[in-house]
Coordinates of C-alpha atoms in Angstrom, one line a residue:
M1 CA 96.0 57.0 69.7
T2 CA 99.3 56.5 68.1
S3 CA 98.5 58.9 65.3
A4 CA 97.8 61.5 68.0
L5 CA 101.2 61.0 69.5
V6 CA 103.1 61.5 66.2
A7 CA 101.0 64.3 64.8
P8 CA 102.8 67.6 64.2
F9 CA 102.8 69.8 67.3
R10 CA 100.8 73.0 66.7
S11 CA 100.5 74.8 70.0
R12 CA 101.4 74.6 73.6
R13 CA 97.9 75.4 74.9
A14 CA 94.8 74.1 73.3
P15 CA 92.9 76.7 71.3
D16 CA 89.8 76.5 73.4
Q17 CA 91.6 76.7 76.7
E18 CA 92.2 79.8 78.7
G19 CA 94.7 80.4 81.4
I20 CA 94.0 80.5 85.1
D21 CA 93.5 84.2 84.9
G22 CA 91.2 83.9 81.9
I23 CA 94.0 85.0 79.5
S24 CA 95.0 82.6 76.8
G25 CA 98.7 82.3 75.9
E26 CA 101.6 80.0 75.1
A27 CA 104.2 78.7 77.4
P28 CA 107.8 79.8 76.8
P29 CA 109.8 77.4 74.7
Q30 CA 112.0 74.9 76.3
A31 CA 115.5 76.4 76.6
G32 CA 118.7 74.6 75.7
E33 CA 119.5 72.0 73.1
F34 CA 118.0 68.5 73.1
T35 CA 118.9 65.2 71.6
C36 CA 115.5 63.4 71.5
R37 CA 111.8 64.1 71.8
A38 CA 109.0 62.1 73.4
A39 CA 105.3 62.5 73.2
V40 CA 103.1 61.4 76.1
L41 CA 99.3 61.1 76.0
V42 CA 97.8 62.1 79.3
R43 CA 94.2 61.7 80.5
V44 CA 93.2 64.6 82.6
P45 CA 89.8 64.8 84.5
R46 CA 87.5 67.5 83.4
G47 CA 87.7 70.5 85.7
E48 CA 91.4 70.0 86.4
E49 CA 92.5 70.9 82.9
N50 CA 93.5 74.5 83.7
T51 CA 95.6 73.4 86.6
A52 CA 97.4 70.8 84.6
C53 CA 98.1 73.3 81.7
E54 CA 99.5 75.9 84.2
L55 CA 101.8 73.3 85.8
W56 CA 103.0 72.1 82.4
E57 CA 103.6 75.7 81.3
R58 CA 105.7 76.4 84.4
C59 CA 107.9 73.4 83.6
G60 CA 108.3 74.5 79.9
L61 CA 106.5 71.4 78.5
L62 CA 104.8 71.6 75.2
F63 CA 101.2 70.4 75.2
S64 CA 98.0 70.4 73.1
R65 CA 94.6 69.0 73.5
V66 CA 93.6 65.9 71.5
E67 CA 89.9 66.2 70.4
D68 CA 89.2 62.5 69.9
A69 CA 89.2 61.2 73.5
G70 CA 87.4 58.0 72.7
Q71 CA 85.5 56.3 75.5
D72 CA 86.8 58.7 78.1
E73 CA 85.2 61.7 76.4
G74 CA 82.6 62.1 79.1
T75 CA 84.9 62.2 82.1
K76 CA 88.4 62.9 80.9
V77 CA 90.2 65.0 78.4
L78 CA 93.2 63.7 76.4
Y79 CA 96.3 65.8 76.1
R80 CA 99.4 65.3 74.1
V81 CA 102.5 66.5 76.0
E82 CA 105.9 66.8 74.3
V83 CA 109.1 66.4 76.4
R84 CA 112.5 67.4 75.0
L85 CA 115.4 65.5 76.5
Q86 CA 119.1 65.8 76.3
G87 CA 120.5 62.3 76.8
S88 CA 120.3 58.8 75.6
R89 CA 117.3 57.3 73.8
W90 CA 117.5 54.4 76.3
G91 CA 115.3 55.3 79.2
A92 CA 114.0 58.4 77.5
L93 CA 110.4 57.3 77.6
S94 CA 110.5 56.6 81.3
E95 CA 112.1 60.0 81.9
A96 CA 109.5 61.7 79.8
E97 CA 106.6 60.1 81.7
R98 CA 108.3 61.0 85.0
R99 CA 108.7 64.6 84.0
V100 CA 105.1 64.9 82.9
M101 CA 103.8 63.5 86.1
T102 CA 106.3 65.3 88.3
A103 CA 105.2 68.6 86.8
L104 CA 101.7 68.0 88.1
T105 CA 103.1 67.7 91.7
G106 CA 100.2 65.5 92.7
R107 CA 97.7 68.2 92.3
V108 CA 96.0 66.6 89.3
T109 CA 94.9 63.0 89.2
A110 CA 96.1 62.4 85.6
H111 CA 96.9 59.1 84.0
I112 CA 99.4 58.3 81.2
G113 CA 97.8 56.5 78.2
D114 CA 100.6 56.1 75.8
A115 CA 104.1 57.3 75.1
T116 CA 106.5 57.2 72.2
L117 CA 109.8 58.7 70.9
L118 CA 109.4 61.1 68.0
E119 CA 111.4 61.2 64.9
P120 CA 113.8 64.2 64.6
E121 CA 112.2 67.4 63.4
D122 CA 112.7 68.5 59.9
T123 CA 116.5 69.0 59.5
Q124 CA 117.4 72.6 59.2
T125 CA 119.2 73.7 56.0
A126 CA 122.9 73.0 56.3
V127 CA 125.1 76.1 56.2
S128 CA 128.6 76.1 54.6
T129 CA 131.3 78.6 55.3
W130 CA 133.7 80.1 52.7
H131 CA 136.8 82.0 53.8
V132 CA 138.2 84.8 51.7
Y133 CA 142.0 84.6 51.2
R134 CA 144.6 86.7 49.5
K135 CA 145.8 85.1 46.2
T136 CA 149.3 83.8 46.7
D137 CA 151.9 83.2 44.0
W138 CA 155.3 81.7 45.0
G139 CA 156.6 81.4 41.5
S140 CA 156.7 78.6 39.0
G141 CA 157.7 75.0 39.7
W142 CA 155.8 72.0 41.0
W143 CA 156.9 72.3 44.6
R144 CA 156.4 76.1 44.8
T145 CA 152.9 75.8 43.4
S146 CA 152.1 72.9 45.8
A147 CA 153.5 74.7 48.8
A148 CA 151.5 77.9 47.9
R149 CA 148.3 75.9 47.5
L150 CA 148.8 74.1 50.9
W151 CA 149.6 77.5 52.5
V152 CA 146.2 78.8 51.3
Q153 CA 144.3 75.6 52.2
V154 CA 145.4 75.7 55.8
G155 CA 144.2 79.2 56.2
A156 CA 147.5 81.0 56.4
A157 CA 146.5 83.4 53.6
D158 CA 143.1 84.3 55.0
V159 CA 142.1 87.9 55.3
H160 CA 139.5 87.4 58.1
H161 CA 136.5 87.7 55.9
R162 CA 134.0 84.9 55.3
V163 CA 130.6 84.3 53.8
R164 CA 128.0 81.6 54.7
L165 CA 125.8 79.9 52.2
D166 CA 122.7 77.6 52.6
G167 CA 123.7 74.1 51.7
P168 CA 127.1 72.9 50.6
G169 CA 127.4 75.8 48.1
T170 CA 130.0 76.2 45.4
R171 CA 132.9 78.5 44.8
Q172 CA 130.9 80.4 42.1
E173 CA 128.0 80.9 44.5
A174 CA 130.3 82.2 47.3
L175 CA 131.9 84.6 44.9
A176 CA 128.5 85.8 43.6
A177 CA 127.4 86.3 47.2
L178 CA 130.4 88.4 48.0
R179 CA 129.9 90.6 45.0
R180 CA 126.2 91.3 45.5
R181 CA 126.2 91.8 49.3
P182 CA 126.8 95.2 50.8
G183 CA 130.2 95.9 52.4
L184 CA 130.6 95.5 56.1
G185 CA 133.8 97.5 56.3
G186 CA 137.1 96.0 57.0
V187 CA 138.6 94.0 54.1
V188 CA 136.8 94.7 50.8
F189 CA 136.5 91.8 48.4
N190 CA 138.4 92.3 45.2
D191 CA 138.4 89.7 42.4
S192 CA 141.9 90.5 41.3
L193 CA 143.3 90.2 44.8
H194 CA 141.1 87.7 46.6
D195 CA 139.5 84.3 46.2
V196 CA 137.5 81.9 48.5
R197 CA 138.2 78.5 50.0
P198 CA 135.7 76.1 51.7
G199 CA 135.8 75.8 55.5
I200 CA 136.5 72.5 57.1
A201 CA 133.2 70.4 57.3
S202 CA 132.3 66.8 56.9
A203 CA 130.0 65.4 54.3
H204 CA 127.3 64.7 56.9
A205 CA 127.4 68.3 58.2
L206 CA 127.0 69.6 54.6
R207 CA 124.4 67.1 53.6
P208 CA 122.5 66.2 56.8
Q209 CA 119.8 64.4 54.8
D210 CA 122.2 61.6 54.1
P211 CA 122.4 58.8 56.6
A212 CA 124.6 59.5 59.6
P213 CA 128.1 58.0 59.2
W214 CA 128.9 54.9 61.2
H215 CA 131.3 56.6 63.5
T216 CA 128.6 58.9 64.9
R217 CA 126.2 56.2 65.8
A218 CA 125.7 54.5 69.1
F219 CA 127.0 57.4 71.1
G220 CA 130.2 57.5 69.0
L221 CA 131.4 54.2 70.4
P222 CA 133.1 53.1 67.2
A223 CA 134.9 56.4 67.1
M224 CA 135.9 56.0 70.7
T225 CA 137.2 52.5 69.8
V226 CA 139.4 54.0 67.1
A227 CA 140.7 56.6 69.6
A228 CA 141.4 53.8 72.1
A229 CA 143.3 51.9 69.4
A230 CA 145.4 55.0 68.7
I231 CA 146.0 55.5 72.4
L232 CA 147.1 51.9 72.8
F233 CA 149.4 52.3 69.7
G234 CA 151.0 55.3 71.3
W235 CA 151.4 53.4 74.6
A236 CA 153.1 50.5 72.8
L237 CA 155.3 52.8 70.8
A238 CA 156.6 54.4 74.0
G239 CA 157.8 51.0 75.2
C240 CA 159.7 50.2 72.0
G241 CA 163.3 51.0 71.1
L242 CA 164.2 53.8 68.8
W243 CA 164.4 51.8 65.6
W244 CA 161.1 50.1 66.3
Q245 CA 159.6 53.5 66.9
I246 CA 160.9 54.7 63.6
A247 CA 159.5 51.6 61.8
L248 CA 156.1 51.7 63.4
A249 CA 155.4 55.5 63.6
P250 CA 154.3 55.6 59.9
L251 CA 151.2 53.5 60.8
L252 CA 149.5 56.6 62.3
P253 CA 149.9 58.7 59.1
A254 CA 148.5 55.8 57.2
A255 CA 145.5 55.5 59.5
A256 CA 144.9 59.3 59.0
W257 CA 143.8 58.6 55.4
R258 CA 140.8 56.6 56.8
V259 CA 139.9 59.0 59.6
G260 CA 140.3 62.3 57.6
P261 CA 137.0 62.0 55.7
W262 CA 135.1 62.1 59.1
V263 CA 136.2 65.7 59.4
A264 CA 136.6 67.0 55.9
D265 CA 134.5 66.3 52.8
R266 CA 136.3 64.6 49.9
E267 CA 134.4 66.6 47.4
R268 CA 135.4 70.0 48.8
H269 CA 138.9 69.6 50.2
S270 CA 142.2 68.4 48.8
K271 CA 143.8 65.1 49.8
A272 CA 146.4 67.0 51.8
I273 CA 143.8 68.8 54.0
I274 CA 141.8 65.5 54.5
W275 CA 145.0 63.8 55.6
L276 CA 146.0 66.6 57.9
C277 CA 142.6 66.5 59.6
G278 CA 142.9 62.7 60.1
L279 CA 146.4 63.1 61.3
A280 CA 145.3 65.7 63.9
L281 CA 142.8 63.2 65.4
V282 CA 144.8 60.0 65.4
G283 CA 148.1 61.9 66.2
I284 CA 146.6 63.6 69.2
A285 CA 145.2 60.3 70.5
G286 CA 148.5 58.5 69.9
F287 CA 150.5 61.2 71.5
C288 CA 148.3 61.0 74.6
G289 CA 148.9 57.3 74.8
Y290 CA 152.7 57.9 74.4
M291 CA 152.8 60.6 77.0
A292 CA 150.6 58.6 79.4
R293 CA 153.2 55.8 79.4
V294 CA 156.1 58.2 79.8
I295 CA 154.3 59.8 82.8
F296 CA 153.3 56.5 84.4
T297 CA 156.8 55.2 84.0
A298 CA 158.2 58.3 85.6
L299 CA 155.8 58.1 88.5
G300 CA 156.1 54.4 89.0
G301 CA 154.3 52.4 91.6
V302 CA 151.5 51.2 89.3
P303 CA 151.5 47.8 87.6
E304 CA 151.6 47.7 83.8
L305 CA 148.0 46.5 83.2
W306 CA 146.7 49.1 85.6
R307 CA 148.5 51.8 83.6
V308 CA 146.9 50.7 80.4
G309 CA 143.5 50.5 82.0
L310 CA 143.9 54.0 83.5
A311 CA 145.0 55.5 80.2
L312 CA 142.0 53.9 78.4
C313 CA 139.6 55.0 81.1
G314 CA 140.3 58.6 80.1
L315 CA 137.9 58.4 77.2
P316 CA 134.7 57.5 79.1
V317 CA 135.7 59.8 82.0
L318 CA 136.1 62.7 79.6
R319 CA 132.8 61.9 77.9
G320 CA 131.1 61.6 81.3
C321 CA 132.4 65.0 82.5
V322 CA 131.0 66.5 79.3
Y323 CA 127.6 65.0 80.1
A324 CA 127.8 66.2 83.6
L325 CA 128.7 69.8 82.8
R326 CA 126.8 70.6 79.6
Q327 CA 123.9 73.0 80.1
S328 CA 124.6 73.1 83.8
W329 CA 125.0 75.9 86.3
F330 CA 128.8 75.3 86.2
S331 CA 129.0 75.6 82.4
R332 CA 127.0 78.8 82.4
N333 CA 129.4 80.3 85.0
A334 CA 132.6 78.6 84.0
A335 CA 134.4 81.9 83.3
A336 CA 134.1 82.9 87.0
L337 CA 134.3 79.4 88.6
V338 CA 137.4 78.0 86.9
P339 CA 139.7 80.6 88.5
I340 CA 138.1 80.1 91.8
A341 CA 138.6 76.3 91.5
I342 CA 142.3 76.7 90.6
L343 CA 143.0 79.2 93.3
P344 CA 143.1 76.6 96.2
L345 CA 146.0 74.8 94.4
A346 CA 148.4 77.4 95.8
W347 CA 147.7 75.9 99.3
V348 CA 146.8 72.3 98.4
L349 CA 149.9 71.5 96.5
P350 CA 152.5 72.6 99.1
W351 CA 150.4 71.0 101.9
M352 CA 150.3 67.7 100.0
G353 CA 154.0 68.0 99.1
R354 CA 154.8 68.6 102.8
L355 CA 152.8 65.6 103.7
A356 CA 154.7 63.4 101.2
Q357 CA 158.0 64.7 102.4
G358 CA 156.9 64.1 106.0
V359 CA 155.9 60.5 105.2
Y360 CA 159.3 59.9 103.6
L361 CA 161.5 61.5 106.3
T362 CA 159.5 61.4 109.6
V363 CA 157.2 58.4 109.3
C364 CA 159.6 56.0 107.5
L365 CA 163.1 57.2 108.6
G366 CA 162.2 58.7 112.0
I367 CA 163.8 62.1 111.3
P368 CA 161.9 65.3 111.8
L369 CA 161.1 67.2 108.6
S370 CA 162.6 70.3 110.1
A371 CA 166.0 68.6 109.9
A372 CA 166.0 69.0 106.1
N373 CA 166.4 72.3 104.4
V374 CA 164.1 72.0 101.3
D375 CA 163.4 74.6 98.7
P376 CA 159.7 75.5 98.6
L377 CA 159.6 74.6 94.9
W378 CA 160.2 71.0 95.8
M379 CA 157.1 71.0 98.0
Y380 CA 155.0 72.0 95.0
L381 CA 156.6 69.2 92.9
A382 CA 156.2 66.6 95.6
G383 CA 152.5 67.5 95.9
M384 CA 151.7 67.1 92.2
K385 CA 151.4 63.4 92.2
P386 CA 148.9 63.0 95.2
A387 CA 147.0 66.1 94.1
G388 CA 146.8 64.9 90.5
L389 CA 145.6 61.5 91.6
C390 CA 143.0 63.0 93.8
A391 CA 141.8 65.3 91.0
I392 CA 141.6 62.2 88.7
A393 CA 139.4 60.4 91.3
A394 CA 137.2 63.5 91.6
L395 CA 136.8 63.6 87.8
C396 CA 135.8 59.9 87.8
G397 CA 133.1 60.8 90.3
L398 CA 132.0 63.7 88.2
A399 CA 132.0 61.4 85.1
A400 CA 129.8 58.9 87.0
L401 CA 127.3 61.6 87.7
G402 CA 127.5 62.6 84.0
W403 CA 126.7 59.1 82.8
A404 CA 123.9 58.9 85.3
R405 CA 122.5 62.1 84.0
H406 CA 122.8 60.9 80.4
F407 CA 120.8 57.8 81.1
Y408 CA 118.4 59.7 83.4
W409 CA 119.3 57.8 86.6
F410 CA 120.4 61.1 88.2
T411 CA 117.1 62.8 87.5
G412 CA 115.0 59.9 88.6
S413 CA 116.7 59.3 91.9
K414 CA 118.8 62.4 92.5
S415 CA 119.4 62.0 96.2
Y416 CA 120.4 58.3 95.8
C417 CA 122.8 59.0 93.0
I418 CA 124.5 61.9 94.8
A419 CA 124.8 59.8 98.0
T420 CA 126.1 56.7 96.2
V421 CA 128.5 58.5 93.8
G422 CA 129.6 61.0 96.5
T423 CA 130.6 58.1 98.8
L424 CA 132.4 56.3 96.1
T425 CA 134.2 59.5 95.1
V426 CA 135.4 60.1 98.6
M427 CA 136.7 56.5 98.8
M428 CA 138.4 56.8 95.5
M429 CA 140.1 60.1 96.5
T430 CA 141.2 58.5 99.8
A431 CA 142.7 55.6 97.9
A432 CA 144.3 58.0 95.4
L433 CA 145.9 60.0 98.2
I434 CA 147.3 56.8 99.8
L435 CA 148.6 55.7 96.4
G436 CA 150.2 59.1 95.9
L437 CA 151.9 58.9 99.2
S438 CA 153.0 55.3 98.6
S439 CA 155.8 56.7 96.5
A440 CA 157.3 58.3 99.6
T441 CA 157.3 54.9 101.3
T442 CA 158.9 53.3 98.3
A443 CA 161.6 56.1 98.2
A444 CA 162.3 55.5 101.9
Q445 CA 162.8 51.8 101.3
R446 CA 165.1 52.6 98.4
T447 CA 167.1 55.0 100.6
A448 CA 167.6 52.3 103.2
A449 CA 168.7 49.7 100.7
Q450 CA 171.2 52.1 99.1
A451 CA 172.6 53.1 102.4
A452 CA 173.0 49.5 103.4
A453 CA 174.8 48.8 100.2
G454 CA 177.2 51.7 100.9
H455 CA 175.9 54.1 98.2
D456 CA 174.7 57.7 98.6
P457 CA 170.9 57.5 98.3
S458 CA 168.9 59.3 95.7
A459 CA 167.2 62.5 96.6
F460 CA 163.5 62.7 97.2
F461 CA 162.0 66.0 96.1
G462 CA 164.8 68.1 97.6
I463 CA 165.6 65.9 100.6
S464 CA 169.1 64.6 100.2
A465 CA 171.5 62.7 102.4
R466 CA 175.1 61.4 102.1
L467 CA 177.1 58.6 103.6
V468 CA 179.6 59.9 106.1
C469 CA 182.0 58.6 108.7
V470 CA 181.5 60.2 112.1
R471 CA 184.2 60.9 114.7
P472 CA 183.4 62.3 118.1
L473 CA 185.6 65.3 119.1
D474 CA 185.3 64.4 122.8
E475 CA 184.0 60.9 123.3
A476 CA 183.3 61.4 127.0
K477 CA 181.2 64.5 126.4
T478 CA 179.4 63.5 123.2
A479 CA 175.6 63.3 123.7
V480 CA 173.8 60.9 121.3
Q481 CA 170.2 60.0 121.5
P482 CA 169.8 57.1 121.3
G483 CA 173.5 56.1 121.7
P484 CA 176.1 55.0 121.2
L485 CA 177.6 57.0 118.3
P486 CA 178.3 54.7 115.3
A487 CA 181.9 55.4 114.5
G488 CA 182.9 52.1 112.9
H489 CA 180.7 52.2 109.8
P490 CA 179.2 54.8 107.5
V491 CA 175.9 56.4 108.4
L492 CA 173.5 58.7 106.6
A493 CA 173.8 62.4 107.5
F494 CA 171.1 64.9 106.7
D495 CA 171.5 68.6 106.6
A496 CA 172.5 70.2 109.8
T497 CA 169.8 72.5 111.2
G498 CA 170.7 74.7 114.1
D499 CA 172.7 72.9 116.8
E500 CA 171.8 69.4 115.9
T501 CA 172.6 66.8 113.2
W502 CA 170.4 63.9 112.4
L503 CA 172.0 60.6 111.4
W504 CA 170.5 57.4 110.1
D505 CA 172.4 54.2 110.9
P506 CA 171.7 51.4 108.3
Q507 CA 173.4 48.8 110.6
R508 CA 171.6 49.7 113.8
A509 CA 169.0 47.2 115.1
K510 CA 169.1 45.1 111.9
G511 CA 166.4 42.8 113.2
T512 CA 163.8 45.6 113.5
A513 CA 161.1 46.1 111.0
N514 CA 160.8 49.8 111.7
P515 CA 163.5 51.9 109.9
A516 CA 162.5 54.8 112.1
E517 CA 164.3 53.2 115.1
K518 CA 167.6 53.7 113.3
A519 CA 167.6 57.5 113.6
L520 CA 170.1 59.3 115.9
R521 CA 170.4 62.8 117.1
V522 CA 173.7 64.5 118.0
R523 CA 175.0 68.0 118.7
T524 CA 176.8 69.4 115.6
D525 CA 179.6 70.9 117.6
Q526 CA 180.5 67.6 119.2
I527 CA 181.3 65.5 116.1
A528 CA 183.3 65.7 112.9
T529 CA 182.3 64.1 109.6
R530 CA 184.0 63.1 106.4
P531 CA 182.6 61.5 103.3
A532 CA 182.6 57.7 103.2
E533 CA 184.1 55.8 100.4
R534 CA 181.6 54.4 97.9
G535 CA 180.6 50.8 98.7
A536 CA 182.5 50.8 102.0
H537 CA 180.9 49.1 105.0
T538 CA 183.5 50.2 107.5
C539 CA 185.2 53.4 108.4
P540 CA 189.0 53.6 108.5
P541 CA 190.5 54.0 112.0
L542 CA 191.1 57.6 113.3

């Protein structure tokens, strides 16, 4: 039975079987790429073979009849069904069996006899690319020659003409192919003017018969570990002083020597190109870690360990999103869907910015948002943090679906996965929104503390206030809600809008835990204000 499973596949329909309509034929090949193959032996009762074959054909499964059915020869027929999967090898057998039985939709009482994962099919011949470039001569001298050679190797002298060869190929083979092949128009190859250089490719891509390199095994986890180490290095570098940054920065170029051969083959490319390829990988990862710390520091409100964890979570989240979107309806229609997905940001960003400004001014300080004249640009900037955190939470949910799809949990219990991950995503987005708005609460507390200390508070996304001393023009006719008017100490004054001015008294009701109770409203034409002295807690007499 095992030999029947691993035997080479010859046809999708057994030679002696005919379709339901009496016409023999083959099922269309399974579309899309796949990462592993599984063969399943299925016992089908005699008389139900045509139905089973038709259902497997509709699902694009490959199948063939096994002649030696053993002891079941009199009542059942043995079929070998091949299932091609795109995902992990862990759980692939269970998923293959599920797909085989699901395709029958309960109309055939078939039973699974055996299942196994198949070895990869014969590896296709590797193809190497050779680019035609214009010969470059920058004069004599070591540095001129080296600079010209590097200029050529990075593709700056290419003439947008290339040739592909089976296998790694050599320079002589590429030149011979260019000479004997007919011209396509465009740039015509000329031995006196042009030459060829190899395209960037790793040794494993050029010689796939060799064992896969360690950094591509186990879902690329070792490579992800190296990327995480580079991110952590960039994170730590961002927290160091200038001289430490200068001293530690050369570690990344040194690591590039080890990472470069993953991308470029040592036998085909110069050391400079190999080093540049490695530097591109570790440099990008390190720069991401560096910028992540800079951004988190600017945003604030997140503990240090949480920041490191969030930065490192970007790797599995990115991988999970790839798993979720590859060969999906979204990936096939990305050109049309991406603009549609970005379009709502024109309304979401200002709405969230207005919400953050409202929490800061109205909820925390008790002053209507209409009392502040804010440029619309600040609303967009204020909404970037909560909108960005909500987007990150949504991507985490998408990544969870991607990992579930990769390990076949999504296909096995689709409704359960969608309900579970959808609920968790909504909860994460809600928590992200609250976290994004917490900066408004923190800013309001900072404003109150600065005002109590006698300093002009920092602006919050276009909302600014200043400490002033207030003097009533006619004390008997001055209307203050709630009164009385604080004339003996400085108060915060926000922009005057219309006929009213809103004040915030840092010394009013000191025992209250609600800063919103310290807001006052007064008619603009009934008071006069002048800037308070820095650090002053009292106003000079009139």
